[in-house]
Coordinates of C-alpha atoms in Angstrom, one line a residue:
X1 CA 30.5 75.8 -39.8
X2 CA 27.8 73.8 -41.5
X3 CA 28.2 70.0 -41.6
X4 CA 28.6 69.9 -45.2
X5 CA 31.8 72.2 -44.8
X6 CA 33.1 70.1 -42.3
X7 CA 32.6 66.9 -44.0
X8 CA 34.5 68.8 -47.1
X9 CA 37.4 69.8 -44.6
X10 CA 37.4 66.6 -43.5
X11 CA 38.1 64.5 -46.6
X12 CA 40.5 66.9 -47.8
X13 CA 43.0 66.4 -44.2
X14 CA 42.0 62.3 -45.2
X15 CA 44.1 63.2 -49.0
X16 CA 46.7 65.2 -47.5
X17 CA 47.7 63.0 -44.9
X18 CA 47.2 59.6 -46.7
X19 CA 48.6 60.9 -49.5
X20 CA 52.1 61.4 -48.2
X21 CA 51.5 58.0 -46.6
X22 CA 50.9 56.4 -49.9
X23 CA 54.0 57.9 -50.8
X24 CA 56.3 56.4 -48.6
X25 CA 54.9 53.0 -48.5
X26 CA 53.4 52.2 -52.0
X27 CA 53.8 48.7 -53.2
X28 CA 55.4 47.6 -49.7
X29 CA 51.7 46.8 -48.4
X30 CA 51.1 43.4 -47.3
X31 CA 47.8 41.4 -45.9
X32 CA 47.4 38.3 -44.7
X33 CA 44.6 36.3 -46.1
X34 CA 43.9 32.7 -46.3
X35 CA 46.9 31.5 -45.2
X36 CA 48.7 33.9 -48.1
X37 CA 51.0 37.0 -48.5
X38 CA 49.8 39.4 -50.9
X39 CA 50.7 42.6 -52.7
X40 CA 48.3 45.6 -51.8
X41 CA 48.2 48.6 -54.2
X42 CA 50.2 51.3 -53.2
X43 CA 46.3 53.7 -53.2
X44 CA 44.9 51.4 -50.6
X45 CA 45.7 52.6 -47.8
X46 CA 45.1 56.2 -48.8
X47 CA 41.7 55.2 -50.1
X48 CA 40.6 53.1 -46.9
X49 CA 42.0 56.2 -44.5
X50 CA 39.8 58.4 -46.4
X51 CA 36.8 56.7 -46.2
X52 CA 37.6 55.6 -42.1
X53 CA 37.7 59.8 -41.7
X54 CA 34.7 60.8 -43.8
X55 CA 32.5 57.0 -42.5
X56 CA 33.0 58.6 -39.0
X57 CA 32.4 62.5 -39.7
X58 CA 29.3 61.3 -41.3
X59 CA 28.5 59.0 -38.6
X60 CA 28.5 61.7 -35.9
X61 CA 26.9 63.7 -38.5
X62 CA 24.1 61.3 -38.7
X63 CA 23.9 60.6 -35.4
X64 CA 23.3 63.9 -33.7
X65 CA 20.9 64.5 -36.3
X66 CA 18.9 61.3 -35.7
X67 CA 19.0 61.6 -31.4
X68 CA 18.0 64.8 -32.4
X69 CA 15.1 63.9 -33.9
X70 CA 14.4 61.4 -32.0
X71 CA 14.0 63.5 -29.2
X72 CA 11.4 66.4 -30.5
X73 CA 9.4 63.1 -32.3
X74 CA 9.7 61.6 -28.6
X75 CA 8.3 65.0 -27.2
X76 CA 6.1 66.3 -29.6
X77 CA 4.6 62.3 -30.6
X78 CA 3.8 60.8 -27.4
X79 CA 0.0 60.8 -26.4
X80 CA -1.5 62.1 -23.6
X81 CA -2.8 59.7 -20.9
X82 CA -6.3 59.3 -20.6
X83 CA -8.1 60.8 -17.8
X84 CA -11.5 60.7 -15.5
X85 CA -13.7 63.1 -16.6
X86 CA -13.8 63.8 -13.1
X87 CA -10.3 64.1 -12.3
X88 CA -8.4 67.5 -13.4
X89 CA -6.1 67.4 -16.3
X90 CA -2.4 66.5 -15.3
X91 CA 0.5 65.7 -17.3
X92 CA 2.7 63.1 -16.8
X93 CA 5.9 64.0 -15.9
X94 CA 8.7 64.1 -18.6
X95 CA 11.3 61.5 -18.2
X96 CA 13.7 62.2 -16.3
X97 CA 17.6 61.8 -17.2
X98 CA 19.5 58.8 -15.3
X99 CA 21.0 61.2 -12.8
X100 CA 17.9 63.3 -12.2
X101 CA 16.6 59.8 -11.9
X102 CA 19.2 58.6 -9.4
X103 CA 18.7 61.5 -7.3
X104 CA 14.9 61.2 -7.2
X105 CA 15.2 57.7 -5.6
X106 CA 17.6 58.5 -3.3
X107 CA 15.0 61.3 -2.3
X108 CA 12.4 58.9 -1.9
X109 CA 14.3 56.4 0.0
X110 CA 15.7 59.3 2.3
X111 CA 11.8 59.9 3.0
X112 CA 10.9 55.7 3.5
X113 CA 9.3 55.1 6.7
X114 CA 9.9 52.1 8.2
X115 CA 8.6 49.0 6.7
X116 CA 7.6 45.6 8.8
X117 CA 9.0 43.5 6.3
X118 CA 12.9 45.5 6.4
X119 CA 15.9 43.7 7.6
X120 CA 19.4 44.8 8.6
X121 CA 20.7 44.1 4.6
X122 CA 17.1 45.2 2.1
X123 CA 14.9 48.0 2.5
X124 CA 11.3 48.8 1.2
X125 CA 10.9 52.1 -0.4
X126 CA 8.0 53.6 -0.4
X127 CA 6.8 56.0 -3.2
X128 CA 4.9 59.0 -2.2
X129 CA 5.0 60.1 -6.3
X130 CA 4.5 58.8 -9.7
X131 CA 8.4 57.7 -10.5
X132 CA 9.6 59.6 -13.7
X133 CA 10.4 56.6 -15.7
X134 CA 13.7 56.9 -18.2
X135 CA 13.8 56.2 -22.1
X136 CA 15.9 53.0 -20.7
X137 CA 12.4 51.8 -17.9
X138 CA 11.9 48.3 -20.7
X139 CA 9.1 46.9 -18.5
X140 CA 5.1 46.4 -19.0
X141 CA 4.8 48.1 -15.4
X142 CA 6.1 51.2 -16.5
X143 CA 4.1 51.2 -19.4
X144 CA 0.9 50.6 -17.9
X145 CA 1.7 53.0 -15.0
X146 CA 0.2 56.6 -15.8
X147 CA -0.1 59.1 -13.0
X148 CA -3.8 58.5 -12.6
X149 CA -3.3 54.8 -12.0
X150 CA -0.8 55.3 -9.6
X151 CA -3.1 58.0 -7.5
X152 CA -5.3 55.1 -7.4
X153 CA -3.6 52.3 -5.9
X154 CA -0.4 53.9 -3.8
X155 CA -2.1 54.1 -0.7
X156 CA -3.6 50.3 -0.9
X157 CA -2.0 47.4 1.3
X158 CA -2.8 43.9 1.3
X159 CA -4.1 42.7 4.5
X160 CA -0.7 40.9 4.8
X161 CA 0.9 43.9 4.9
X162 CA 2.2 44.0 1.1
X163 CA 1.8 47.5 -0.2
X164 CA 1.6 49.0 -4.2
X165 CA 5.0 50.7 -3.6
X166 CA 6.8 47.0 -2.6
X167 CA 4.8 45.9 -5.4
X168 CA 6.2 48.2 -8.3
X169 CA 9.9 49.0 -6.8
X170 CA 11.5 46.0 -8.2
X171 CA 10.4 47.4 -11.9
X172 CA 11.5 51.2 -10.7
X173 CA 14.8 50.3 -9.8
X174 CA 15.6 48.1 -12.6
X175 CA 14.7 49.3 -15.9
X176 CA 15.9 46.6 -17.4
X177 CA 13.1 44.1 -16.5
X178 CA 10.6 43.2 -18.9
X179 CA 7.7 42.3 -16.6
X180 CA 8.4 45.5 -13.5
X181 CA 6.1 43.9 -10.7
X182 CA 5.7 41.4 -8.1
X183 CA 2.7 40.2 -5.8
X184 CA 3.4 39.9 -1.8
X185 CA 0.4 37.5 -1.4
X186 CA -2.8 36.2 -3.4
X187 CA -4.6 39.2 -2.5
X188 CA -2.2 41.5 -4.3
X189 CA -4.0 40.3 -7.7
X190 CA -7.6 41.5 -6.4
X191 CA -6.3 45.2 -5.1
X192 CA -3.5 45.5 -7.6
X193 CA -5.5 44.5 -10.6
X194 CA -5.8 47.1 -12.3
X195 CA -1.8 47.0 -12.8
X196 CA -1.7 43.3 -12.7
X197 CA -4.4 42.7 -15.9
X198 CA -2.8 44.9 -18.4
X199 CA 0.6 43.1 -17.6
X200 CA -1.1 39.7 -18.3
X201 CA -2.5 41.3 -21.6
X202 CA 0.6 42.4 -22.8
X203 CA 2.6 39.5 -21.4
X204 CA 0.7 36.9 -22.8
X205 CA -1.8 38.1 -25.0
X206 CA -4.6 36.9 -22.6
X207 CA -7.3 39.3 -20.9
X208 CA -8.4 38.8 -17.2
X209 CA -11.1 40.8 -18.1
X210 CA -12.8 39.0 -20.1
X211 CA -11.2 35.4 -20.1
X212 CA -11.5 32.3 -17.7
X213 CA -8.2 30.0 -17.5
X214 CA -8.7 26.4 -17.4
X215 CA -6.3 23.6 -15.1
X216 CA -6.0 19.8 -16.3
X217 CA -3.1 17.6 -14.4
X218 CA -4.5 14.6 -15.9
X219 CA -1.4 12.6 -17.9
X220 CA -4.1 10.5 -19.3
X221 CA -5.8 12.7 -21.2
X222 CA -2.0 13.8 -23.1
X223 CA -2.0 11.8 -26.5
X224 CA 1.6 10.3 -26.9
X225 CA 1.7 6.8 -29.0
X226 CA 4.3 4.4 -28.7
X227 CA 5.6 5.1 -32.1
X228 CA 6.1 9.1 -31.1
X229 CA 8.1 7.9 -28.2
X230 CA 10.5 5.7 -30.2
X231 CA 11.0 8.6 -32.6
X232 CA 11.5 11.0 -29.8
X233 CA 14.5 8.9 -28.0
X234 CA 16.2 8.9 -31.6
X235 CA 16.3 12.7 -31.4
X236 CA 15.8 14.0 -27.5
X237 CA 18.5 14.7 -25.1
X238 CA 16.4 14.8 -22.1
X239 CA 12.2 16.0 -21.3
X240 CA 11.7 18.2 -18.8
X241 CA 8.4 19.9 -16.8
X242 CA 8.2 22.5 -14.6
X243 CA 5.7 25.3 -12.8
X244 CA 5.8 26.8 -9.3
X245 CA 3.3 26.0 -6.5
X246 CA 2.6 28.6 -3.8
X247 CA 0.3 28.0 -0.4
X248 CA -2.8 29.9 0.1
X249 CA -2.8 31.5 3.7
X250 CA 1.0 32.5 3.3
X251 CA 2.7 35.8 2.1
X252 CA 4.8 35.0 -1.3
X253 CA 8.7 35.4 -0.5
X254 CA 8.7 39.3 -1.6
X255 CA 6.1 40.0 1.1
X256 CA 6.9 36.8 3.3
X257 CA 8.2 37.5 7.0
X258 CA 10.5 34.7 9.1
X259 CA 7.2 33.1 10.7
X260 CA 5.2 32.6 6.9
X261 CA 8.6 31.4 5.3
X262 CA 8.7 28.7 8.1
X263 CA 5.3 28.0 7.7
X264 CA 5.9 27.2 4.0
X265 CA 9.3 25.2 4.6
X266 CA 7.0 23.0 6.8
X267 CA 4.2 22.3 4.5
X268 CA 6.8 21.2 1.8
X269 CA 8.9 19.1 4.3
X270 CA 5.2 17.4 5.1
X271 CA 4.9 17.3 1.2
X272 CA 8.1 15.7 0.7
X273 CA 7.8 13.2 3.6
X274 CA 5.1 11.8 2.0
X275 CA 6.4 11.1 -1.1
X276 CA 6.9 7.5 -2.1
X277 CA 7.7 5.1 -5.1
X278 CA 10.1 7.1 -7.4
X279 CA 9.0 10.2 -6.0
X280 CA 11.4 9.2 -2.4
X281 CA 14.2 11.4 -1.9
X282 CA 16.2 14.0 0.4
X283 CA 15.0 17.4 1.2
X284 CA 18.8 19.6 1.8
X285 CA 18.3 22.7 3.4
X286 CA 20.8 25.8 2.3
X287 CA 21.5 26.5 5.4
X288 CA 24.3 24.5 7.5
X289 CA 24.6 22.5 4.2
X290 CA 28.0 20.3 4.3
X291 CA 30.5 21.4 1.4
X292 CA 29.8 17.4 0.2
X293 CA 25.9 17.8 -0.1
X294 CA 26.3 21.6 -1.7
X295 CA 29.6 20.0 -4.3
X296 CA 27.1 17.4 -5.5
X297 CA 23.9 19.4 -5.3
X298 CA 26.3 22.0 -7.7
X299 CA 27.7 19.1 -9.9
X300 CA 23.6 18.3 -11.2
X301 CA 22.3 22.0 -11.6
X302 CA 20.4 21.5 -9.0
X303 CA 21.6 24.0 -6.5
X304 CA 20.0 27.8 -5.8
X305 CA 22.2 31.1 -5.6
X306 CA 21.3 33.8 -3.4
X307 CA 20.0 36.2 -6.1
X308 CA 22.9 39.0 -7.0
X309 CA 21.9 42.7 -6.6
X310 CA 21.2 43.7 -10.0
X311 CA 18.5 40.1 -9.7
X312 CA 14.2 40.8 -9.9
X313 CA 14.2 38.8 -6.4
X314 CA 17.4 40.8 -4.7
X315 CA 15.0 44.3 -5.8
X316 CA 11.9 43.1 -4.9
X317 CA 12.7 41.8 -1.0
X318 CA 12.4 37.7 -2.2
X319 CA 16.4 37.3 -0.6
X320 CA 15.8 38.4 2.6
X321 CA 17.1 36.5 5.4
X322 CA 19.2 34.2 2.9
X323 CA 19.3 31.3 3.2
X324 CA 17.4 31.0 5.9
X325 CA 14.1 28.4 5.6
X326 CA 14.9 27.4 1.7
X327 CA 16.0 24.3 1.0
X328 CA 15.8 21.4 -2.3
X329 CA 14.6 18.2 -2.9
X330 CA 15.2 15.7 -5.3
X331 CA 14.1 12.1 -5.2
X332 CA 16.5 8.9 -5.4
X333 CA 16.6 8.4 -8.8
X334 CA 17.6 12.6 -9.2
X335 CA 14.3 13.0 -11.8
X336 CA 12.2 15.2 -9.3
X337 CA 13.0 18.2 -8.3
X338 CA 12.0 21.1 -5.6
X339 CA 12.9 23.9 -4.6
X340 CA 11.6 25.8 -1.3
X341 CA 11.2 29.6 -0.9
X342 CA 13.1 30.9 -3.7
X343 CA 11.0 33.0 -6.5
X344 CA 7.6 31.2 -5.0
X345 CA 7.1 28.6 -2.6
X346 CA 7.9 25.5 -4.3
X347 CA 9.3 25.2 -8.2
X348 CA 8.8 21.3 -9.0
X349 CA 10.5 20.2 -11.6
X350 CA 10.2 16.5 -13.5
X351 CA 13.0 15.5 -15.8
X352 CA 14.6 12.2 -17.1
X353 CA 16.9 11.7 -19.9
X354 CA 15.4 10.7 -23.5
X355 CA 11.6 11.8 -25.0
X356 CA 9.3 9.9 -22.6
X357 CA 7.2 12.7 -22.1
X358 CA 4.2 11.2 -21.1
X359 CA 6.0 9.8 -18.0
X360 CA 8.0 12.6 -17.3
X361 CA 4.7 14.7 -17.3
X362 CA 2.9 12.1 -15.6
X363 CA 5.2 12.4 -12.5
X364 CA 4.8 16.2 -12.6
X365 CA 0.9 16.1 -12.3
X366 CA 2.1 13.6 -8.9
X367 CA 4.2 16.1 -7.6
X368 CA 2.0 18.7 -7.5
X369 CA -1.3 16.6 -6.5
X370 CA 0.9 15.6 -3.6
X371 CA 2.2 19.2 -2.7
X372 CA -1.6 20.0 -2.9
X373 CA -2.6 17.3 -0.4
X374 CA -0.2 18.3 2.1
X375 CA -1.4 22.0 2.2
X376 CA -5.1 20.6 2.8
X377 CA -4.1 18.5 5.8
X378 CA -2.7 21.8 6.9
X379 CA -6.3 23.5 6.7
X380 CA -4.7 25.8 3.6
X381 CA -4.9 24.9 -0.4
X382 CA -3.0 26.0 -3.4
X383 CA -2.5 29.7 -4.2
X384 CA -5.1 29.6 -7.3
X385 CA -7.3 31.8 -9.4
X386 CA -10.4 31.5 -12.0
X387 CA -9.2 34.1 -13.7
X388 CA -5.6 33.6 -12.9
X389 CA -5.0 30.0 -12.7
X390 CA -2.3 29.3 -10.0
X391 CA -1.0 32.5 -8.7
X392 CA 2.9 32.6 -8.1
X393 CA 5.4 35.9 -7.4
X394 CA 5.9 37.4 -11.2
X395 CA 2.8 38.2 -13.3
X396 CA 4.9 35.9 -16.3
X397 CA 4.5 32.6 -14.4
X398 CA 0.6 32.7 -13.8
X399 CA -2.2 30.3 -15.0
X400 CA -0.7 27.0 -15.4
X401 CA 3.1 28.2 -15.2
X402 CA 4.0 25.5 -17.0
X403 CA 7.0 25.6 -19.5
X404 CA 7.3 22.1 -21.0
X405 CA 10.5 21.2 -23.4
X406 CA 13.2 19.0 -24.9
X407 CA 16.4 19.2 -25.3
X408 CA 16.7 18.2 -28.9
X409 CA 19.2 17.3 -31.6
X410 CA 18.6 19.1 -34.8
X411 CA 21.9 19.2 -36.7
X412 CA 19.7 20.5 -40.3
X413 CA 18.0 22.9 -38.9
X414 CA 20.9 24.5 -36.3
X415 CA 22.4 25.6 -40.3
X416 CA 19.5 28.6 -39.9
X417 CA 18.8 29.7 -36.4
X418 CA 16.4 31.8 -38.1
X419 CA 14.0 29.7 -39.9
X420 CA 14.3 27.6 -37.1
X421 CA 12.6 30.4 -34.7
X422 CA 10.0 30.8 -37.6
X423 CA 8.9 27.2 -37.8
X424 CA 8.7 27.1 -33.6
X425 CA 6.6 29.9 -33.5
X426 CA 4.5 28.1 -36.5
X427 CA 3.6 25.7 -33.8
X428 CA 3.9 28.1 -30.8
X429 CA 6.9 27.0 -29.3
X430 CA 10.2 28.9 -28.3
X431 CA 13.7 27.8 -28.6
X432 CA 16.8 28.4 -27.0
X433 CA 20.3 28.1 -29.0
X434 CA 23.4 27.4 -26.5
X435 CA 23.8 31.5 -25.9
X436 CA 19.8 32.0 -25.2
X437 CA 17.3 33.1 -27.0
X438 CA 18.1 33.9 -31.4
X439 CA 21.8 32.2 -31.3
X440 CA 23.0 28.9 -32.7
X441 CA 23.1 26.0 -30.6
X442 CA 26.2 24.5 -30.0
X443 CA 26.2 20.5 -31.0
X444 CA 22.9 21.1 -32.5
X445 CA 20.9 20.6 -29.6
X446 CA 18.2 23.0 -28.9
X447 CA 16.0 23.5 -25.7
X448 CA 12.7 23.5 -27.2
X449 CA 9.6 24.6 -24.9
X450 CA 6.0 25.9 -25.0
X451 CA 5.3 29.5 -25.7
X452 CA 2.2 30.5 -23.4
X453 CA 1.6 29.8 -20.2
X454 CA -2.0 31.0 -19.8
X455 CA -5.3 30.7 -21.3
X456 CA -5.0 26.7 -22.2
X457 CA -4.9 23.9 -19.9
X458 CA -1.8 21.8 -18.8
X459 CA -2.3 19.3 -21.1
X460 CA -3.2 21.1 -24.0
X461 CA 0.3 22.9 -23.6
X462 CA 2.2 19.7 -23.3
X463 CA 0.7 18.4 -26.3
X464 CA 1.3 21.6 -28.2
X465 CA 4.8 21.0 -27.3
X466 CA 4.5 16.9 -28.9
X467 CA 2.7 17.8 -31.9
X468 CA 5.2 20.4 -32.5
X469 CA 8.7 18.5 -31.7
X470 CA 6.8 15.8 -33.6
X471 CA 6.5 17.8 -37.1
X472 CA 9.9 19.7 -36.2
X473 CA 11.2 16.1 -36.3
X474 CA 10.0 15.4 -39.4
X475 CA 11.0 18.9 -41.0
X476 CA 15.0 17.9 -39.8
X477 CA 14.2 14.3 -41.8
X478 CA 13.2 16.4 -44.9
X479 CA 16.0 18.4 -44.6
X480 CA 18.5 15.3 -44.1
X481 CA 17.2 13.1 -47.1
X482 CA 17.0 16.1 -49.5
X483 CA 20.5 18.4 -50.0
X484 CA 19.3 21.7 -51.1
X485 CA 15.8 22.2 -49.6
X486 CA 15.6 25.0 -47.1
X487 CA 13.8 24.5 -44.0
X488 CA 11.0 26.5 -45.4
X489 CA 10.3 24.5 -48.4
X490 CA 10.3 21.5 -45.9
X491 CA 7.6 23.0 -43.7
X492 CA 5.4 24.3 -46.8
X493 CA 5.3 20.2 -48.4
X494 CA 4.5 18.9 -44.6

């Protein structure tokens, strides 16, 4: 039958059955609305079942007809990858469907030799063929991963052991990633380039190729007047700064075995021995922690999961040997913050209630000249690139790393979400509503940070982040002293 005939049959059953429906029950209808009973015309409920039948005939209609589509514009549309001129033409592999998928993995783990780097609970896989990504593989690796690329670099291994299959399989197993690849070691971004530079393109609009990233930890060069403060205490929660640090000599923790990871964990201890003033705390390792030290570790947000299966660091090897060797920090006064061998070697974090940013990034730029220091009296140095700027597990966190924000009251401006994300990226920053990323914020209070990460200098992103929060500010003022202006209107007369 054509669909026309069966949308025609279809709407006809809808009037014979409702019909008789109407019949029986006309004038009886009732709805609740507001609080209120009210009489429904008897030819309402015949009319709404014959839309409900011929809304979903159509729908299928519409919707085989548009996969349908989809897929010969999928098939016929998408281009060719480019090859050598002196390589023979081959085609990529059409994609394969998630059990064909399923069943290609299992083939290729079934055929995994051994790897140095397995234990009893995780496995390295080792890919002997181009995987034949899905219509649901999200990430940059799978995009920048044509067959030629991959004949180029599947037989390369770091000298640490960390090879291009451990280095794509936590993006091949989980399609849902956005970012599909991990470095073992620093020298994973020299042999894996050629994977590693389009990510960073794509990621954050910044070229390896061509570009040179710039480092400056110096809080004195971060312009923050007295006046900004005062305003920012009237509307910030709390300040926060944060980056991971990683040790040059040792294997990241996706390519780390027991002997680095100790390494590391001793570094850091040295790190945070020497720590003094504010900076003097407690370093609590994960494992053989008491149940009072992991309650009140769990009562700040400070504590550290082992990462769940479906997790980039579960995939990609980083959980092996939990919890063995990792282990936080945090300083008296609970406004420093380390964690050891989880992503990367050491996440530091600086925080205090209020908008004293200039202190809070201040004690950053200590805690990571510190953590520096101690891995020169160890003969090593920070993991760190010209190109790159500090080098950490995930291709998203290079270059300074650095994600700078406030937690923010903005009670105008939570009315529109929206125009809220507008004005942010106006000034290249990124909010966060209560549910993530493009939701409302419950309370009004936003987490407000930086947008890049790479391609401007430490203090050039913290001060992105106060000129923004500091015209943001004034937009919310706008929008509290005059009923009726949109957020818009406030940003165009600023």
């Amino acid at each position: 039958r054509s669909h026309a005939a069966m949308l025609r049959g279809a709407a006809a059953a809808a009037r014979q059955a409702f019909g008789r429906t109407a019949k029986h029950t006309k004038g009886q209808q009732k709805r609740f609305m507001g609080g209120h009973d009210e009489k429904v015309p008897g030819n309402v409920p015949m009319e709404i079942g014959m839309g409900l039948v011929i809304g979903i005939a159509a729908g299928v209609y519409v919707r085989n007809w548009t996969q349908n589509d989809i897929k010969d514009w999928a098939s016929s549309a998408a281009p060719a990858p480019a090859k050598p001129a002196s390589a023979p033409k081959k085609a990529a592999p059409p994609a394969a469907a998630g059990a064909d998928f399923d069943a290609w993995v299992a083939k290729m783990k079934a055929a995994s030799p051994a790897d140095a780097k397995d234990t009893d609970d995780f496995k390295y896989i080792t890919f002997t063929e181009v995987p034949p990504f899905t219509p649901a593989h999200k990430s940059l690796m799978s995009k920048v991963l044509t067959p030629q690329l991959f004949g180029q670099l599947k037989d390369k291994v770091s000298s640490k052991g960390f090879s291009f299959s451990n280095a794509i399989q936590c993006g091949v197993l989980k399609p849902h990633l956005g970012v599909g690849a991990t470095a073992g070691d620093e020298e994973c971004f020299e042999i894996f380039k050629d994977l590693y530079y389009p990510i960073v393109k794509g990621w954050h609009k910044f070229d390896p190729y061509t570009q040179i990233h710039k480092s400056d930890l110096n809080p004195e060069n971060l312009n923050f007047s007295r006046n900004q403060q005062v305003l920012f205490d009237k509307y910030v929660v709390s300040t926060r700064v944060r980056a991971a640090r990683n040790i040059s000599g040792y294997a990241l923790p996706c390519g780390a075995n027991p002997s680095e990871r100790t390494g590391v964990e001793n570094v850091l201890k040295q790190a945070f021995a020497a720590f003094d003033g504010e900076l003097k705390g407690k370093y609590y390792p994960l494992g053989g922690m008491s149940k009072a030290d992991e309650d009140m570790l769990q009562s700040n947000g400070f504590l550290f999961q082992k990462p769940g299966p479906a997790q980039l660091l579960a995939v990609a090897g980083a959980a092996r040997n939990w919890p063995d060797n990792r282990g936080i920090f945090h300083n008296d006064s609970k406004t420093a913050l380390a964690w050891c061998n989880e992503e990367d070697h050491c996440r530091i974090i600086s925080m205090q209630n209020g908008g004293d940013v200039w202190s809070v990034f201040a004690r950053f730029c200590k805690i990571s000249d510190t953590i520096k220091a101690a891995a020169v009296s160890n003969g090593a140095k920070l993991m760190e690139s010209e190109r790159l700027g500090f080098l950490g597990t995930c291709p998203s966190n290079l270059g300074t790393g650095l994600r700078a924000s406030v937690m923010i009251k903005l009670p105008q401006l939570n009315k529109d979400p929206h125009a809220l994300e507008e004005i942010c990226d106006e000034f290249d920053l990124q909010p966060r509503g209560s549910s993530g990323e493009h939701s409302a914020a419950v309370g009004g209070k936003w987490d407000i940070s930086n947008k890049q990460r790479i391609g401007f200098t430490e203090v050039q992103l913290v001060q992105k982040m106060i000129d923004g929060i500091t015209k943001i500010i004034a937009i919310e003022e706008k929008l509290e002293s005059n009923p009726g202006m949109t957020p818009m209107q406030a940003l165009k007369s600023m």
